[in-house]
Amino acid sequence: FRTGKTQLCHTLCVTCQMSITDGGAEGKAIYLDTEGTFRPARLQEIATRFGMDPAVALENVAYARAHNSEHQMELRKMASA
């Protein structure tokens, strides 16, 4: 606990959207939440810090809450289809 995993995931959800020249991948993100820690407001704060439109950044993140490991695997399969 309290090692920064959620912060890292929120930051990656934003930075993966950045242009390639800025170190991003010009992509979108999927956040499979296993602990109930996803915070849209925090993601928007991070987007603002990186000079991105917070609403657009949030729109480019697909979110799902996984309630157990079986559900997590189902969500992963759906995301890769």
mmCIF file with all atom_site columns, N, CA and C in Angstrom:
data_model
loop_
_atom_site.group_PDB
_atom_site.id
_atom_site.type_symbol
_atom_site.label_atom_id
_atom_site.label_alt_id
_atom_site.label_comp_id
_atom_site.label_asym_id
_atom_site.label_entity_id
_atom_site.label_seq_id
_atom_site.pdbx_PDB_ins_code
_atom_site.Cartn_x
_atom_site.Cartn_y
_atom_site.Cartn_z
_atom_site.occupancy
_atom_site.B_iso_or_equiv
_atom_site.pdbx_formal_charge
_atom_site.auth_seq_id
_atom_site.auth_comp_id
_atom_site.auth_asym_id
_atom_site.auth_atom_id
_atom_site.pdbx_PDB_model_num
ATOM 1   N N  . PHE A 1 1  ? 0.819   -1.193  0.000   1.00 0.00 ? 1  PHE A N  1
ATOM 2   C CA . PHE A 1 1  ? 0.000   0.000   0.000   1.00 0.00 ? 1  PHE A CA 1
ATOM 3   C C  . PHE A 1 1  ? 0.864   1.259   0.000   1.00 0.00 ? 1  PHE A C  1
ATOM 4   N N  . ARG A 1 2  ? 0.293   2.333   -0.537  1.00 0.00 ? 2  ARG A N  1
ATOM 5   C CA . ARG A 1 2  ? 0.919   3.654   -0.519  1.00 0.00 ? 2  ARG A CA 1
ATOM 6   C C  . ARG A 1 2  ? 2.299   3.691   -1.185  1.00 0.00 ? 2  ARG A C  1
ATOM 7   N N  . THR A 1 3  ? 2.399   2.989   -2.317  1.00 0.00 ? 3  THR A N  1
ATOM 8   C CA . THR A 1 3  ? 3.671   3.012   -3.040  1.00 0.00 ? 3  THR A CA 1
ATOM 9   C C  . THR A 1 3  ? 3.599   3.816   -4.326  1.00 0.00 ? 3  THR A C  1
ATOM 10  N N  . GLY A 1 4  ? 2.419   4.366   -4.659  1.00 0.00 ? 4  GLY A N  1
ATOM 11  C CA . GLY A 1 4  ? 2.287   5.196   -5.846  1.00 0.00 ? 4  GLY A CA 1
ATOM 12  C C  . GLY A 1 4  ? 1.756   4.484   -7.071  1.00 0.00 ? 4  GLY A C  1
ATOM 13  N N  . LYS A 1 5  ? 1.230   3.267   -6.916  1.00 0.00 ? 5  LYS A N  1
ATOM 14  C CA . LYS A 1 5  ? 0.724   2.518   -8.076  1.00 0.00 ? 5  LYS A CA 1
ATOM 15  C C  . LYS A 1 5  ? -0.413  3.254   -8.776  1.00 0.00 ? 5  LYS A C  1
ATOM 16  N N  . THR A 1 6  ? -1.358  3.770   -8.016  1.00 0.00 ? 6  THR A N  1
ATOM 17  C CA . THR A 1 6  ? -2.496  4.472   -8.614  1.00 0.00 ? 6  THR A CA 1
ATOM 18  C C  . THR A 1 6  ? -2.038  5.747   -9.304  1.00 0.00 ? 6  THR A C  1
ATOM 19  N N  . GLN A 1 7  ? -1.143  6.478   -8.668  1.00 0.00 ? 7  GLN A N  1
ATOM 20  C CA . GLN A 1 7  ? -0.600  7.703   -9.267  1.00 0.00 ? 7  GLN A CA 1
ATOM 21  C C  . GLN A 1 7  ? 0.090   7.383   -10.590 1.00 0.00 ? 7  GLN A C  1
ATOM 22  N N  . LEU A 1 8  ? 0.861   6.312   -10.605 1.00 0.00 ? 8  LEU A N  1
ATOM 23  C CA . LEU A 1 8  ? 1.555   5.908   -11.825 1.00 0.00 ? 8  LEU A CA 1
ATOM 24  C C  . LEU A 1 8  ? 0.549   5.568   -12.924 1.00 0.00 ? 8  LEU A C  1
ATOM 25  N N  . CYS A 1 9  ? -0.488  4.821   -12.586 1.00 0.00 ? 9  CYS A N  1
ATOM 26  C CA . CYS A 1 9  ? -1.498  4.439   -13.581 1.00 0.00 ? 9  CYS A CA 1
ATOM 27  C C  . CYS A 1 9  ? -2.247  5.649   -14.121 1.00 0.00 ? 9  CYS A C  1
ATOM 28  N N  . HIS A 1 10 ? -2.599  6.580   -13.233 1.00 0.00 ? 10 HIS A N  1
ATOM 29  C CA . HIS A 1 10 ? -3.272  7.802   -13.683 1.00 0.00 ? 10 HIS A CA 1
ATOM 30  C C  . HIS A 1 10 ? -2.357  8.597   -14.618 1.00 0.00 ? 10 HIS A C  1
ATOM 31  N N  . THR A 1 11 ? -1.103  8.699   -14.265 1.00 0.00 ? 11 THR A N  1
ATOM 32  C CA . THR A 1 11 ? -0.145  9.445   -15.089 1.00 0.00 ? 11 THR A CA 1
ATOM 33  C C  . THR A 1 11 ? 0.035   8.772   -16.449 1.00 0.00 ? 11 THR A C  1
ATOM 34  N N  . LEU A 1 12 ? 0.128   7.448   -16.476 1.00 0.00 ? 12 LEU A N  1
ATOM 35  C CA . LEU A 1 12 ? 0.274   6.734   -17.746 1.00 0.00 ? 12 LEU A CA 1
ATOM 36  C C  . LEU A 1 12 ? -0.957  6.890   -18.626 1.00 0.00 ? 12 LEU A C  1
ATOM 37  N N  . CYS A 1 13 ? -2.135  6.963   -18.008 1.00 0.00 ? 13 CYS A N  1
ATOM 38  C CA . CYS A 1 13 ? -3.368  7.182   -18.786 1.00 0.00 ? 13 CYS A CA 1
ATOM 39  C C  . CYS A 1 13 ? -3.323  8.508   -19.527 1.00 0.00 ? 13 CYS A C  1
ATOM 40  N N  . VAL A 1 14 ? -2.655  9.467   -18.959 1.00 0.00 ? 14 VAL A N  1
ATOM 41  C CA . VAL A 1 14 ? -2.528  10.787  -19.590 1.00 0.00 ? 14 VAL A CA 1
ATOM 42  C C  . VAL A 1 14 ? -1.359  10.807  -20.569 1.00 0.00 ? 14 VAL A C  1
ATOM 43  N N  . THR A 1 15 ? -0.185  10.380  -20.137 1.00 0.00 ? 15 THR A N  1
ATOM 44  C CA . THR A 1 15 ? 1.004   10.526  -20.974 1.00 0.00 ? 15 THR A CA 1
ATOM 45  C C  . THR A 1 15 ? 0.968   9.649   -22.221 1.00 0.00 ? 15 THR A C  1
ATOM 46  N N  . CYS A 1 16 ? 0.211   8.559   -22.202 1.00 0.00 ? 16 CYS A N  1
ATOM 47  C CA . CYS A 1 16 ? 0.131   7.729   -23.414 1.00 0.00 ? 16 CYS A CA 1
ATOM 48  C C  . CYS A 1 16 ? -0.602  8.465   -24.528 1.00 0.00 ? 16 CYS A C  1
ATOM 49  N N  . GLN A 1 17 ? -1.345  9.511   -24.174 1.00 0.00 ? 17 GLN A N  1
ATOM 50  C CA . GLN A 1 17 ? -2.097  10.291  -25.160 1.00 0.00 ? 17 GLN A CA 1
ATOM 51  C C  . GLN A 1 17 ? -1.260  11.397  -25.796 1.00 0.00 ? 17 GLN A C  1
ATOM 52  N N  . MET A 1 18 ? -0.146  11.697  -25.202 1.00 0.00 ? 18 MET A N  1
ATOM 53  C CA . MET A 1 18 ? 0.696   12.784  -25.704 1.00 0.00 ? 18 MET A CA 1
ATOM 54  C C  . MET A 1 18 ? 1.278   12.423  -27.065 1.00 0.00 ? 18 MET A C  1
ATOM 55  N N  . SER A 1 19 ? 1.719   13.431  -27.789 1.00 0.00 ? 19 SER A N  1
ATOM 56  C CA . SER A 1 19 ? 2.313   13.185  -29.103 1.00 0.00 ? 19 SER A CA 1
ATOM 57  C C  . SER A 1 19 ? 3.610   12.391  -28.955 1.00 0.00 ? 19 SER A C  1
ATOM 58  N N  . ILE A 1 20 ? 3.973   11.717  -29.992 1.00 0.00 ? 20 ILE A N  1
ATOM 59  C CA . ILE A 1 20 ? 5.202   10.925  -29.983 1.00 0.00 ? 20 ILE A CA 1
ATOM 60  C C  . ILE A 1 20 ? 6.408   11.820  -29.749 1.00 0.00 ? 20 ILE A C  1
ATOM 61  N N  . THR A 1 21 ? 6.397   13.008  -30.341 1.00 0.00 ? 21 THR A N  1
ATOM 62  C CA . THR A 1 21 ? 7.525   13.924  -30.156 1.00 0.00 ? 21 THR A CA 1
ATOM 63  C C  . THR A 1 21 ? 7.641   14.404  -28.711 1.00 0.00 ? 21 THR A C  1
ATOM 64  N N  . ASP A 1 22 ? 6.541   14.331  -27.961 1.00 0.00 ? 22 ASP A N  1
ATOM 65  C CA . ASP A 1 22 ? 6.567   14.723  -26.545 1.00 0.00 ? 22 ASP A CA 1
ATOM 66  C C  . ASP A 1 22 ? 6.741   13.524  -25.621 1.00 0.00 ? 22 ASP A C  1
ATOM 67  N N  . GLY A 1 23 ? 7.027   12.349  -26.192 1.00 0.00 ? 23 GLY A N  1
ATOM 68  C CA . GLY A 1 23 ? 7.275   11.168  -25.378 1.00 0.00 ? 23 GLY A CA 1
ATOM 69  C C  . GLY A 1 23 ? 6.064   10.283  -25.148 1.00 0.00 ? 23 GLY A C  1
ATOM 70  N N  . GLY A 1 24 ? 4.958   10.586  -25.816 1.00 0.00 ? 24 GLY A N  1
ATOM 71  C CA . GLY A 1 24 ? 3.749   9.786   -25.672 1.00 0.00 ? 24 GLY A CA 1
ATOM 72  C C  . GLY A 1 24 ? 3.617   8.774   -26.795 1.00 0.00 ? 24 GLY A C  1
ATOM 73  N N  . ALA A 1 25 ? 2.414   8.250   -26.951 1.00 0.00 ? 25 ALA A N  1
ATOM 74  C CA . ALA A 1 25 ? 2.163   7.263   -27.983 1.00 0.00 ? 25 ALA A CA 1
ATOM 75  C C  . ALA A 1 25 ? 0.968   7.641   -28.857 1.00 0.00 ? 25 ALA A C  1
ATOM 76  N N  . GLU A 1 26 ? 0.403   8.842   -28.628 1.00 0.00 ? 26 GLU A N  1
ATOM 77  C CA . GLU A 1 26 ? -0.763  9.316   -29.377 1.00 0.00 ? 26 GLU A CA 1
ATOM 78  C C  . GLU A 1 26 ? -1.886  8.277   -29.339 1.00 0.00 ? 26 GLU A C  1
ATOM 79  N N  . GLY A 1 27 ? -2.088  7.686   -28.161 1.00 0.00 ? 27 GLY A N  1
ATOM 80  C CA . GLY A 1 27 ? -3.074  6.624   -28.038 1.00 0.00 ? 27 GLY A CA 1
ATOM 81  C C  . GLY A 1 27 ? -4.147  6.921   -27.014 1.00 0.00 ? 27 GLY A C  1
ATOM 82  N N  . LYS A 1 28 ? -4.817  5.871   -26.623 1.00 0.00 ? 28 LYS A N  1
ATOM 83  C CA . LYS A 1 28 ? -5.846  5.921   -25.596 1.00 0.00 ? 28 LYS A CA 1
ATOM 84  C C  . LYS A 1 28 ? -5.482  4.895   -24.533 1.00 0.00 ? 28 LYS A C  1
ATOM 85  N N  . ALA A 1 29 ? -6.220  4.894   -23.429 1.00 0.00 ? 29 ALA A N  1
ATOM 86  C CA . ALA A 1 29 ? -5.891  3.989   -22.331 1.00 0.00 ? 29 ALA A CA 1
ATOM 87  C C  . ALA A 1 29 ? -7.127  3.246   -21.848 1.00 0.00 ? 29 ALA A C  1
ATOM 88  N N  . ILE A 1 30 ? -6.881  2.083   -21.273 1.00 0.00 ? 30 ILE A N  1
ATOM 89  C CA . ILE A 1 30 ? -7.907  1.302   -20.589 1.00 0.00 ? 30 ILE A CA 1
ATOM 90  C C  . ILE A 1 30 ? -7.469  1.176   -19.137 1.00 0.00 ? 30 ILE A C  1
ATOM 91  N N  . TYR A 1 31 ? -8.349  1.516   -18.224 1.00 0.00 ? 31 TYR A N  1
ATOM 92  C CA . TYR A 1 31 ? -8.054  1.429   -16.795 1.00 0.00 ? 31 TYR A CA 1
ATOM 93  C C  . TYR A 1 31 ? -8.966  0.368   -16.192 1.00 0.00 ? 31 TYR A C  1
ATOM 94  N N  . LEU A 1 32 ? -8.401  -0.796  -15.887 1.00 0.00 ? 32 LEU A N  1
ATOM 95  C CA . LEU A 1 32 ? -9.151  -1.857  -15.221 1.00 0.00 ? 32 LEU A CA 1
ATOM 96  C C  . LEU A 1 32 ? -8.882  -1.721  -13.729 1.00 0.00 ? 32 LEU A C  1
ATOM 97  N N  . ASP A 1 33 ? -9.845  -1.207  -13.023 1.00 0.00 ? 33 ASP A N  1
ATOM 98  C CA . ASP A 1 33 ? -9.701  -0.862  -11.610 1.00 0.00 ? 33 ASP A CA 1
ATOM 99  C C  . ASP A 1 33 ? -10.041 -2.060  -10.729 1.00 0.00 ? 33 ASP A C  1
ATOM 100 N N  . THR A 1 34 ? -9.050  -2.558  -10.014 1.00 0.00 ? 34 THR A N  1
ATOM 101 C CA . THR A 1 34 ? -9.262  -3.708  -9.135  1.00 0.00 ? 34 THR A CA 1
ATOM 102 C C  . THR A 1 34 ? -9.406  -3.320  -7.672  1.00 0.00 ? 34 THR A C  1
ATOM 103 N N  . GLU A 1 35 ? -9.128  -2.052  -7.362  1.00 0.00 ? 35 GLU A N  1
ATOM 104 C CA . GLU A 1 35 ? -9.156  -1.620  -5.963  1.00 0.00 ? 35 GLU A CA 1
ATOM 105 C C  . GLU A 1 35 ? -10.117 -0.469  -5.690  1.00 0.00 ? 35 GLU A C  1
ATOM 106 N N  . GLY A 1 36 ? -10.806 0.003   -6.720  1.00 0.00 ? 36 GLY A N  1
ATOM 107 C CA . GLY A 1 36 ? -11.718 1.129   -6.536  1.00 0.00 ? 36 GLY A CA 1
ATOM 108 C C  . GLY A 1 36 ? -11.011 2.451   -6.310  1.00 0.00 ? 36 GLY A C  1
ATOM 109 N N  . THR A 1 37 ? -9.852  2.626   -6.952  1.00 0.00 ? 37 THR A N  1
ATOM 110 C CA . THR A 1 37 ? -9.040  3.823   -6.712  1.00 0.00 ? 37 THR A CA 1
ATOM 111 C C  . THR A 1 37 ? -9.019  4.811   -7.870  1.00 0.00 ? 37 THR A C  1
ATOM 112 N N  . PHE A 1 38 ? -9.737  4.518   -8.950  1.00 0.00 ? 38 PHE A N  1
ATOM 113 C CA . PHE A 1 38 ? -9.732  5.432   -10.091 1.00 0.00 ? 38 PHE A CA 1
ATOM 114 C C  . PHE A 1 38 ? -10.415 6.733   -9.695  1.00 0.00 ? 38 PHE A C  1
ATOM 115 N N  . ARG A 1 39 ? -9.737  7.856   -9.952  1.00 0.00 ? 39 ARG A N  1
ATOM 116 C CA . ARG A 1 39 ? -10.255 9.169   -9.620  1.00 0.00 ? 39 ARG A CA 1
ATOM 117 C C  . ARG A 1 39 ? -10.202 10.064  -10.853 1.00 0.00 ? 39 ARG A C  1
ATOM 118 N N  . PRO A 1 40 ? -11.347 10.264  -11.515 1.00 0.00 ? 40 PRO A N  1
ATOM 119 C CA . PRO A 1 40 ? -11.369 11.105  -12.723 1.00 0.00 ? 40 PRO A CA 1
ATOM 120 C C  . PRO A 1 40 ? -10.812 12.507  -12.480 1.00 0.00 ? 40 PRO A C  1
ATOM 121 N N  . ALA A 1 41 ? -11.106 13.086  -11.335 1.00 0.00 ? 41 ALA A N  1
ATOM 122 C CA . ALA A 1 41 ? -10.620 14.437  -11.046 1.00 0.00 ? 41 ALA A CA 1
ATOM 123 C C  . ALA A 1 41 ? -9.096  14.465  -10.988 1.00 0.00 ? 41 ALA A C  1
ATOM 124 N N  . ARG A 1 42 ? -8.498  13.427  -10.449 1.00 0.00 ? 42 ARG A N  1
ATOM 125 C CA . ARG A 1 42 ? -7.034  13.367  -10.373 1.00 0.00 ? 42 ARG A CA 1
ATOM 126 C C  . ARG A 1 42 ? -6.443  13.243  -11.768 1.00 0.00 ? 42 ARG A C  1
ATOM 127 N N  . LEU A 1 43 ? -7.063  12.443  -12.611 1.00 0.00 ? 43 LEU A N  1
ATOM 128 C CA . LEU A 1 43 ? -6.593  12.295  -13.980 1.00 0.00 ? 43 LEU A CA 1
ATOM 129 C C  . LEU A 1 43 ? -6.651  13.640  -14.704 1.00 0.00 ? 43 LEU A C  1
ATOM 130 N N  . GLN A 1 44 ? -7.713  14.400  -14.469 1.00 0.00 ? 44 GLN A N  1
ATOM 131 C CA . GLN A 1 44 ? -7.839  15.714  -15.099 1.00 0.00 ? 44 GLN A CA 1
ATOM 132 C C  . GLN A 1 44 ? -6.774  16.679  -14.582 1.00 0.00 ? 44 GLN A C  1
ATOM 133 N N  . GLU A 1 45 ? -6.438  16.601  -13.306 1.00 0.00 ? 45 GLU A N  1
ATOM 134 C CA . GLU A 1 45 ? -5.367  17.440  -12.758 1.00 0.00 ? 45 GLU A CA 1
ATOM 135 C C  . GLU A 1 45 ? -4.039  17.130  -13.439 1.00 0.00 ? 45 GLU A C  1
ATOM 136 N N  . ILE A 1 46 ? -3.778  15.854  -13.636 1.00 0.00 ? 46 ILE A N  1
ATOM 137 C CA . ILE A 1 46 ? -2.528  15.440  -14.290 1.00 0.00 ? 46 ILE A CA 1
ATOM 138 C C  . ILE A 1 46 ? -2.504  15.925  -15.735 1.00 0.00 ? 46 ILE A C  1
ATOM 139 N N  . ALA A 1 47 ? -3.640  15.813  -16.423 1.00 0.00 ? 47 ALA A N  1
ATOM 140 C CA . ALA A 1 47 ? -3.719  16.289  -17.813 1.00 0.00 ? 47 ALA A CA 1
ATOM 141 C C  . ALA A 1 47 ? -3.408  17.781  -17.889 1.00 0.00 ? 47 ALA A C  1
ATOM 142 N N  . THR A 1 48 ? -3.961  18.545  -16.961 1.00 0.00 ? 48 THR A N  1
ATOM 143 C CA . THR A 1 48 ? -3.703  19.987  -16.927 1.00 0.00 ? 48 THR A CA 1
ATOM 144 C C  . THR A 1 48 ? -2.212  20.253  -16.722 1.00 0.00 ? 48 THR A C  1
ATOM 145 N N  . ARG A 1 49 ? -1.588  19.491  -15.836 1.00 0.00 ? 49 ARG A N  1
ATOM 146 C CA . ARG A 1 49 ? -0.154  19.668  -15.576 1.00 0.00 ? 49 ARG A CA 1
ATOM 147 C C  . ARG A 1 49 ? 0.670   19.429  -16.835 1.00 0.00 ? 49 ARG A C  1
ATOM 148 N N  . PHE A 1 50 ? 0.206   18.511  -17.702 1.00 0.00 ? 50 PHE A N  1
ATOM 149 C CA . PHE A 1 50 ? 0.921   18.215  -18.941 1.00 0.00 ? 50 PHE A CA 1
ATOM 150 C C  . PHE A 1 50 ? 0.456   19.070  -20.109 1.00 0.00 ? 50 PHE A C  1
ATOM 151 N N  . GLY A 1 51 ? -0.381  20.083  -19.845 1.00 0.00 ? 51 GLY A N  1
ATOM 152 C CA . GLY A 1 51 ? -0.812  21.005  -20.881 1.00 0.00 ? 51 GLY A CA 1
ATOM 153 C C  . GLY A 1 51 ? -1.863  20.433  -21.817 1.00 0.00 ? 51 GLY A C  1
ATOM 154 N N  . MET A 1 52 ? -2.602  19.454  -21.342 1.00 0.00 ? 52 MET A N  1
ATOM 155 C CA . MET A 1 52 ? -3.640  18.825  -22.168 1.00 0.00 ? 52 MET A CA 1
ATOM 156 C C  . MET A 1 52 ? -5.014  19.287  -21.710 1.00 0.00 ? 52 MET A C  1
ATOM 157 N N  . ASP A 1 53 ? -5.989  19.158  -22.593 1.00 0.00 ? 53 ASP A N  1
ATOM 158 C CA . ASP A 1 53 ? -7.370  19.462  -22.245 1.00 0.00 ? 53 ASP A CA 1
ATOM 159 C C  . ASP A 1 53 ? -7.871  18.348  -21.323 1.00 0.00 ? 53 ASP A C  1
ATOM 160 N N  . PRO A 1 54 ? -8.239  18.661  -20.078 1.00 0.00 ? 54 PRO A N  1
ATOM 161 C CA . PRO A 1 54 ? -8.644  17.626  -19.127 1.00 0.00 ? 54 PRO A CA 1
ATOM 162 C C  . PRO A 1 54 ? -9.850  16.808  -19.578 1.00 0.00 ? 54 PRO A C  1
ATOM 163 N N  . ALA A 1 55 ? -10.817 17.445  -20.223 1.00 0.00 ? 55 ALA A N  1
ATOM 164 C CA . ALA A 1 55 ? -12.008 16.727  -20.682 1.00 0.00 ? 55 ALA A CA 1
ATOM 165 C C  . ALA A 1 55 ? -11.655 15.728  -21.780 1.00 0.00 ? 55 ALA A C  1
ATOM 166 N N  . VAL A 1 56 ? -10.802 16.127  -22.696 1.00 0.00 ? 56 VAL A N  1
ATOM 167 C CA . VAL A 1 56 ? -10.387 15.238  -23.784 1.00 0.00 ? 56 VAL A CA 1
ATOM 168 C C  . VAL A 1 56 ? -9.569  14.072  -23.218 1.00 0.00 ? 56 VAL A C  1
ATOM 169 N N  . ALA A 1 57 ? -8.678  14.379  -22.300 1.00 0.00 ? 57 ALA A N  1
ATOM 170 C CA . ALA A 1 57 ? -7.859  13.328  -21.691 1.00 0.00 ? 57 ALA A CA 1
ATOM 171 C C  . ALA A 1 57 ? -8.734  12.289  -21.009 1.00 0.00 ? 57 ALA A C  1
ATOM 172 N N  . LEU A 1 58 ? -9.728  12.730  -20.279 1.00 0.00 ? 58 LEU A N  1
ATOM 173 C CA . LEU A 1 58 ? -10.628 11.814  -19.583 1.00 0.00 ? 58 LEU A CA 1
ATOM 174 C C  . LEU A 1 58 ? -11.464 11.001  -20.571 1.00 0.00 ? 58 LEU A C  1
ATOM 175 N N  . GLU A 1 59 ? -11.876 11.639  -21.648 1.00 0.00 ? 59 GLU A N  1
ATOM 176 C CA . GLU A 1 59 ? -12.669 10.958  -22.666 1.00 0.00 ? 59 GLU A CA 1
ATOM 177 C C  . GLU A 1 59 ? -11.888 9.827   -23.343 1.00 0.00 ? 59 GLU A C  1
ATOM 178 N N  . ASN A 1 60 ? -10.573 9.951   -23.375 1.00 0.00 ? 60 ASN A N  1
ATOM 179 C CA . ASN A 1 60 ? -9.715  8.957   -24.020 1.00 0.00 ? 60 ASN A CA 1
ATOM 180 C C  . ASN A 1 60 ? -9.305  7.818   -23.096 1.00 0.00 ? 60 ASN A C  1
ATOM 181 N N  . VAL A 1 61 ? -9.938  7.725   -21.938 1.00 0.00 ? 61 VAL A N  1
ATOM 182 C CA . VAL A 1 61 ? -9.656  6.632   -21.008 1.00 0.00 ? 61 VAL A CA 1
ATOM 183 C C  . VAL A 1 61 ? -10.932 5.807   -20.823 1.00 0.00 ? 61 VAL A C  1
ATOM 184 N N  . ALA A 1 62 ? -10.848 4.552   -21.218 1.00 0.00 ? 62 ALA A N  1
ATOM 185 C CA . ALA A 1 62 ? -11.964 3.626   -20.988 1.00 0.00 ? 62 ALA A CA 1
ATOM 186 C C  . ALA A 1 62 ? -11.765 3.037   -19.595 1.00 0.00 ? 62 ALA A C  1
ATOM 187 N N  . TYR A 1 63 ? -12.820 3.079   -18.789 1.00 0.00 ? 63 TYR A N  1
ATOM 188 C CA . TYR A 1 63 ? -12.735 2.648   -17.401 1.00 0.00 ? 63 TYR A CA 1
ATOM 189 C C  . TYR A 1 63 ? -13.679 1.482   -17.130 1.00 0.00 ? 63 TYR A C  1
ATOM 190 N N  . ALA A 1 64 ? -13.208 0.517   -16.358 1.00 0.00 ? 64 ALA A N  1
ATOM 191 C CA . ALA A 1 64 ? -14.065 -0.576  -15.893 1.00 0.00 ? 64 ALA A CA 1
ATOM 192 C C  . ALA A 1 64 ? -13.585 -1.021  -14.518 1.00 0.00 ? 64 ALA A C  1
ATOM 193 N N  . ARG A 1 65 ? -14.532 -1.347  -13.668 1.00 0.00 ? 65 ARG A N  1
ATOM 194 C CA . ARG A 1 65 ? -14.237 -1.827  -12.314 1.00 0.00 ? 65 ARG A CA 1
ATOM 195 C C  . ARG A 1 65 ? -14.313 -3.343  -12.321 1.00 0.00 ? 65 ARG A C  1
ATOM 196 N N  . ALA A 1 66 ? -13.214 -4.004  -11.970 1.00 0.00 ? 66 ALA A N  1
ATOM 197 C CA . ALA A 1 66 ? -13.166 -5.465  -11.887 1.00 0.00 ? 66 ALA A CA 1
ATOM 198 C C  . ALA A 1 66 ? -13.406 -5.875  -10.438 1.00 0.00 ? 66 ALA A C  1
ATOM 199 N N  . HIS A 1 67 ? -14.381 -6.740  -10.228 1.00 0.00 ? 67 HIS A N  1
ATOM 200 C CA . HIS A 1 67 ? -14.763 -7.115  -8.864  1.00 0.00 ? 67 HIS A CA 1
ATOM 201 C C  . HIS A 1 67 ? -14.045 -8.351  -8.340  1.00 0.00 ? 67 HIS A C  1
ATOM 202 N N  . ASN A 1 68 ? -13.475 -9.137  -9.227  1.00 0.00 ? 68 ASN A N  1
ATOM 203 C CA . ASN A 1 68 ? -12.671 -10.286 -8.821  1.00 0.00 ? 68 ASN A CA 1
ATOM 204 C C  . ASN A 1 68 ? -11.766 -10.663 -9.991  1.00 0.00 ? 68 ASN A C  1
ATOM 205 N N  . SER A 1 69 ? -10.910 -11.644 -9.797  1.00 0.00 ? 69 SER A N  1
ATOM 206 C CA . SER A 1 69 ? -9.936  -11.976 -10.837 1.00 0.00 ? 69 SER A CA 1
ATOM 207 C C  . SER A 1 69 ? -10.603 -12.530 -12.099 1.00 0.00 ? 69 SER A C  1
ATOM 208 N N  . GLU A 1 70 ? -11.679 -13.280 -11.940 1.00 0.00 ? 70 GLU A N  1
ATOM 209 C CA . GLU A 1 70 ? -12.391 -13.800 -13.108 1.00 0.00 ? 70 GLU A CA 1
ATOM 210 C C  . GLU A 1 70 ? -13.001 -12.655 -13.918 1.00 0.00 ? 70 GLU A C  1
ATOM 211 N N  . HIS A 1 71 ? -13.593 -11.706 -13.227 1.00 0.00 ? 71 HIS A N  1
ATOM 212 C CA . HIS A 1 71 ? -14.168 -10.539 -13.894 1.00 0.00 ? 71 HIS A CA 1
ATOM 213 C C  . HIS A 1 71 ? -13.068 -9.740  -14.590 1.00 0.00 ? 71 HIS A C  1
ATOM 214 N N  . GLN A 1 72 ? -11.923 -9.617  -13.952 1.00 0.00 ? 72 GLN A N  1
ATOM 215 C CA . GLN A 1 72 ? -10.793 -8.900  -14.544 1.00 0.00 ? 72 GLN A CA 1
ATOM 216 C C  . GLN A 1 72 ? -10.370 -9.554  -15.866 1.00 0.00 ? 72 GLN A C  1
ATOM 217 N N  . MET A 1 73 ? -10.320 -10.877 -15.892 1.00 0.00 ? 73 MET A N  1
ATOM 218 C CA . MET A 1 73 ? -9.950  -11.580 -17.117 1.00 0.00 ? 73 MET A CA 1
ATOM 219 C C  . MET A 1 73 ? -11.007 -11.396 -18.205 1.00 0.00 ? 73 MET A C  1
ATOM 220 N N  . GLU A 1 74 ? -12.272 -11.383 -17.836 1.00 0.00 ? 74 GLU A N  1
ATOM 221 C CA . GLU A 1 74 ? -13.346 -11.144 -18.808 1.00 0.00 ? 74 GLU A CA 1
ATOM 222 C C  . GLU A 1 74 ? -13.224 -9.747  -19.410 1.00 0.00 ? 74 GLU A C  1
ATOM 223 N N  . LEU A 1 75 ? -12.967 -8.768  -18.558 1.00 0.00 ? 75 LEU A N  1
ATOM 224 C CA . LEU A 1 75 ? -12.809 -7.397  -19.042 1.00 0.00 ? 75 LEU A CA 1
ATOM 225 C C  . LEU A 1 75 ? -11.614 -7.274  -19.974 1.00 0.00 ? 75 LEU A C  1
ATOM 226 N N  . ARG A 1 76 ? -10.535 -7.950  -19.633 1.00 0.00 ? 76 ARG A N  1
ATOM 227 C CA . ARG A 1 76 ? -9.342  -7.920  -20.466 1.00 0.00 ? 76 ARG A CA 1
ATOM 228 C C  . ARG A 1 76 ? -9.631  -8.517  -21.844 1.00 0.00 ? 76 ARG A C  1
ATOM 229 N N  . LYS A 1 77 ? -10.354 -9.615  -21.867 1.00 0.00 ? 77 LYS A N  1
ATOM 230 C CA . LYS A 1 77 ? -10.708 -10.235 -23.147 1.00 0.00 ? 77 LYS A CA 1
ATOM 231 C C  . LYS A 1 77 ? -11.591 -9.310  -23.980 1.00 0.00 ? 77 LYS A C  1
ATOM 232 N N  . MET A 1 78 ? -12.560 -8.672  -23.342 1.00 0.00 ? 78 MET A N  1
ATOM 233 C CA . MET A 1 78 ? -13.438 -7.749  -24.053 1.00 0.00 ? 78 MET A CA 1
ATOM 234 C C  . MET A 1 78 ? -12.655 -6.571  -24.611 1.00 0.00 ? 78 MET A C  1
ATOM 235 N N  . ALA A 1 79 ? -11.697 -6.093  -23.862 1.00 0.00 ? 79 ALA A N  1
ATOM 236 C CA . ALA A 1 79 ? -10.904 -4.944  -24.300 1.00 0.00 ? 79 ALA A CA 1
ATOM 237 C C  . ALA A 1 79 ? -10.010 -5.290  -25.484 1.00 0.00 ? 79 ALA A C  1
ATOM 238 N N  . SER A 1 80 ? -9.577  -6.522  -25.555 1.00 0.00 ? 80 SER A N  1
ATOM 239 C CA . SER A 1 80 ? -8.667  -6.905  -26.642 1.00 0.00 ? 80 SER A CA 1
ATOM 240 C C  . SER A 1 80 ? -9.397  -7.346  -27.905 1.00 0.00 ? 80 SER A C  1
ATOM 241 N N  . ALA A 1 81 ? -10.713 -7.437  -27.821 1.00 0.00 ? 81 ALA A N  1
ATOM 242 C CA . ALA A 1 81 ? -11.488 -7.891  -28.989 1.00 0.00 ? 81 ALA A CA 1
ATOM 243 C C  . ALA A 1 81 ? -11.668 -6.778  -29.997 1.00 0.00 ? 81 ALA A C  1
#
